[in-house]
Coordinates of C-alpha atoms in Angstrom, one line a residue:
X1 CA -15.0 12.5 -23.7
X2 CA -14.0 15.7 -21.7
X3 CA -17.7 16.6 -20.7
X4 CA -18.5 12.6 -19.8
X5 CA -15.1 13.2 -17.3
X6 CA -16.5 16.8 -16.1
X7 CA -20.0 15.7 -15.4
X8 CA -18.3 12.4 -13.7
X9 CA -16.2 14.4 -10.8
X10 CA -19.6 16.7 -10.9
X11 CA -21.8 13.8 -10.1
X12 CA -18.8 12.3 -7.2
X13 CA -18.5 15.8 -5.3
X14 CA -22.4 16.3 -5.0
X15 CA -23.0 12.9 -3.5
X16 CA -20.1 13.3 -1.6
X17 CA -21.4 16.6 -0.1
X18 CA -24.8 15.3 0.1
X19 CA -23.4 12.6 2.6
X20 CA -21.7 15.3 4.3
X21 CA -24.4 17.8 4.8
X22 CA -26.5 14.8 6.4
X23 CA -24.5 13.8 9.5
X24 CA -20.4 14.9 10.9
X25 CA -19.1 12.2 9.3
X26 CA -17.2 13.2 5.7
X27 CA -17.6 9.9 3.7
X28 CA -16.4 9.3 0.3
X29 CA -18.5 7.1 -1.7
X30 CA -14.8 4.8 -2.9
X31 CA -14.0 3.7 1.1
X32 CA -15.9 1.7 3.0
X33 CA -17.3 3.5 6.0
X34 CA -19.8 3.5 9.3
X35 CA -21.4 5.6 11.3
X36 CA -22.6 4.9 15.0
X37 CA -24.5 6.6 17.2
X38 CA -24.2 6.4 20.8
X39 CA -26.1 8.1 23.7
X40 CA -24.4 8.0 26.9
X41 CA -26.9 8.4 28.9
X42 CA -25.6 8.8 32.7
X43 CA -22.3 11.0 31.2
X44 CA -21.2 14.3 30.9
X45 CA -19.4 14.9 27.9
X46 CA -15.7 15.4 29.6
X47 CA -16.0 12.0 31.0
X48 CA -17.5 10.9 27.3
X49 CA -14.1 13.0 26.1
X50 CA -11.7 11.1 28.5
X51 CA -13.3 7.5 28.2
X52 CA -12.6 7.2 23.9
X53 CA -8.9 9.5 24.6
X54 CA -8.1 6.2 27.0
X55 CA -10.1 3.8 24.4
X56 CA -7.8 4.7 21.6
X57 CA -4.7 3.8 24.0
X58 CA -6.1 0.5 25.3
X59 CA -9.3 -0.2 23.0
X60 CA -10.9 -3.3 24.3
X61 CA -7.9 -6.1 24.6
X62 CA -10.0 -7.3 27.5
X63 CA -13.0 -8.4 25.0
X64 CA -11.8 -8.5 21.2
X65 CA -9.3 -10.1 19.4
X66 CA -5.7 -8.9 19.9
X67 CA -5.4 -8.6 15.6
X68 CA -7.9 -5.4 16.1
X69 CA -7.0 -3.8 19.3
X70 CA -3.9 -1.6 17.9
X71 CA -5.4 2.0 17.9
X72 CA -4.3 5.3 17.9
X73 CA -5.3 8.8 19.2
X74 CA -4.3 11.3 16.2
X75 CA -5.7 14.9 18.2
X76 CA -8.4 15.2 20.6
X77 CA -10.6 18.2 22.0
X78 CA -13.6 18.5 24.1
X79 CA -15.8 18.0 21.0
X80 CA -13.8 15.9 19.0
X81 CA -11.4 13.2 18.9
X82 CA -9.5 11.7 15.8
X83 CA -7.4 8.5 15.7
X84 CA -7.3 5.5 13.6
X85 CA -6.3 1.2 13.7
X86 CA -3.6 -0.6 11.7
X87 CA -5.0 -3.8 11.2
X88 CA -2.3 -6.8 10.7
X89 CA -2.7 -6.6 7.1
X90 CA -1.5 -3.3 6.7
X91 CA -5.0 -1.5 6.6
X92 CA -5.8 1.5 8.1
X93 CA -9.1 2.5 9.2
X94 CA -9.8 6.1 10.2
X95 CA -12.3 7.2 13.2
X96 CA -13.8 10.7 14.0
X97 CA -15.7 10.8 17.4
X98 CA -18.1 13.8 17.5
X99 CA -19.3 15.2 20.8
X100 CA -22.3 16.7 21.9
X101 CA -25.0 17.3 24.8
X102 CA -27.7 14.7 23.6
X103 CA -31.2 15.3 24.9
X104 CA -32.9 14.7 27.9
X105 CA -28.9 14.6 28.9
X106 CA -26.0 12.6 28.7
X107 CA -23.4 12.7 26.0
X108 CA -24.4 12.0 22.2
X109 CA -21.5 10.4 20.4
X110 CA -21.2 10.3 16.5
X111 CA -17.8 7.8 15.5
X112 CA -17.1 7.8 12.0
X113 CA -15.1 4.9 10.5
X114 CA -13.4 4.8 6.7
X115 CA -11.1 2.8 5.5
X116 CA -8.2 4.0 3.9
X117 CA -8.0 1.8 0.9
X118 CA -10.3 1.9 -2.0
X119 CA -12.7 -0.5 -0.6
X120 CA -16.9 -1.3 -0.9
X121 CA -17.1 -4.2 1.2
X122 CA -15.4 -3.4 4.2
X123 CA -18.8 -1.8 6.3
X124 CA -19.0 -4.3 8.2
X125 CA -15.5 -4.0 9.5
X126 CA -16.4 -0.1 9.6
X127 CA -19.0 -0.3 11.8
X128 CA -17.9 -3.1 14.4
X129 CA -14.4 -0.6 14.9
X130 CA -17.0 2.0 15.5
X131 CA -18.8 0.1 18.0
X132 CA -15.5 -1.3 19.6
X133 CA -14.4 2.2 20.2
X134 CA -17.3 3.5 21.6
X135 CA -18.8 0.3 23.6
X136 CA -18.1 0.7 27.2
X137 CA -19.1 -2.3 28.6
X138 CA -21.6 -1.5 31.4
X139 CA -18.7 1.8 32.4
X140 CA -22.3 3.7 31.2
X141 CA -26.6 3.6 30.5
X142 CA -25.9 3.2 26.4
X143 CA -27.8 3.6 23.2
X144 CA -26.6 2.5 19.6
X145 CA -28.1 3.0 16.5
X146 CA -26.7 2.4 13.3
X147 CA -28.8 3.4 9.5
X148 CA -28.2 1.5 6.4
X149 CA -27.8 5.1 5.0
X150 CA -24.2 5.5 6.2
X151 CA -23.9 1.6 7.0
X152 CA -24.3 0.0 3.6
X153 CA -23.3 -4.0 5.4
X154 CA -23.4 -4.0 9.4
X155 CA -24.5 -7.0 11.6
X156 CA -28.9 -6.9 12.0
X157 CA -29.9 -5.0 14.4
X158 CA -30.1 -3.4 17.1
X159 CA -26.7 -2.1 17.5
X160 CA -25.0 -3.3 20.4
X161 CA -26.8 -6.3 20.4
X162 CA -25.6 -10.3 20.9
X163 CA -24.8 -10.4 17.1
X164 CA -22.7 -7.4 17.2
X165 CA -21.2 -8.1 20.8
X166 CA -20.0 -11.5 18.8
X167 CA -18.6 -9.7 15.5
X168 CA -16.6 -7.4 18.2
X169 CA -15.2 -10.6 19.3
X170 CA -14.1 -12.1 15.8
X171 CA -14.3 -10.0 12.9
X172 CA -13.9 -13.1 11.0
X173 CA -16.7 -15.0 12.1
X174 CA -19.2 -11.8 11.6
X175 CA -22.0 -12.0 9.3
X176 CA -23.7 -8.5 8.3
X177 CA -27.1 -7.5 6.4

């Protein structure tokens, strides 16, 4: 019974540092979690930096519903930001923005949403926070792309598109893949 426990933990911490090894993001394989991509193409990285430290003060109450806009920045530095939402439920979801120089210039953005709670079919949730947080509505040129490796449920694709503009609006009404 011992060895069926050891070689349990064994089998959680490689796939949990496999996940890790692959992108920024630290996952666990027991939350729900998302990763987006985003190239801001006509940015530097210090406007990147001060456009999410002013999303996670005012995330997008122009364009979402008011039930997902109550964010907050937890620490922030040139390269990375860290913050989280309390959903009206009581949930928390966490977000880790990575920055870096992306080729052919701009900003590349990596945001990382997990859920706090143990939770498997929350994705979808995951990535549309991801994508409120870093969707700047026209403010800059942007690319999204999401993969189904680190996205397990996410509306179709491509990111940023009409079905995902319309799961930003109402979380509720979102179908995903």
């Amino acid at each position: 019974m011992l060895l069926v426990a050891a070689a349990m933990v064994a089998v959680v911490v490689v796939a949990t540092t496999a996940a890790a090894d692959a992108s920024p993001c630290s996952f666990s394989s027991f939350h729900a979690h998302c990763r987006l991509d985003s190239v801001f193409k006509n940015g530097t990285c210090a406007q990147v930096e001060a456009f999410f430290t002013k999303q996670f003060s005012s995330c997008c109450a122009s364009h979402v519903n008011p039930d997902y806009t109550n964010w907050k920045l937890d620490s922030s530095s040139a390269t990375k930001l860290t913050g989280h939402i309390t959903l009206p439920s009581g949930y928390v979801d966490d977000q880790e923005v990575y920055l870096s120089a992306a080729d052919g210039g701009g900003c590349h953005a990596t945001v990382c949403s997990q859920s706090r709670s143990l939770s498997y079919y929350d994705y979808k949730y995951n990535a549309i926070e991801a994508f409120n947080l870093a969707n700047a509505n026209g403010r800059f040129q942007q690319t999204f792309s999401v993969s189904d490796a680190t996205c397990k449920f996410h509306p179709t694709l491509p990111a940023g598109g009409a079905e995902w503009r319309a799961c930003a609006a109402d979380q509720h009404a979102c179908r995903s893949t």
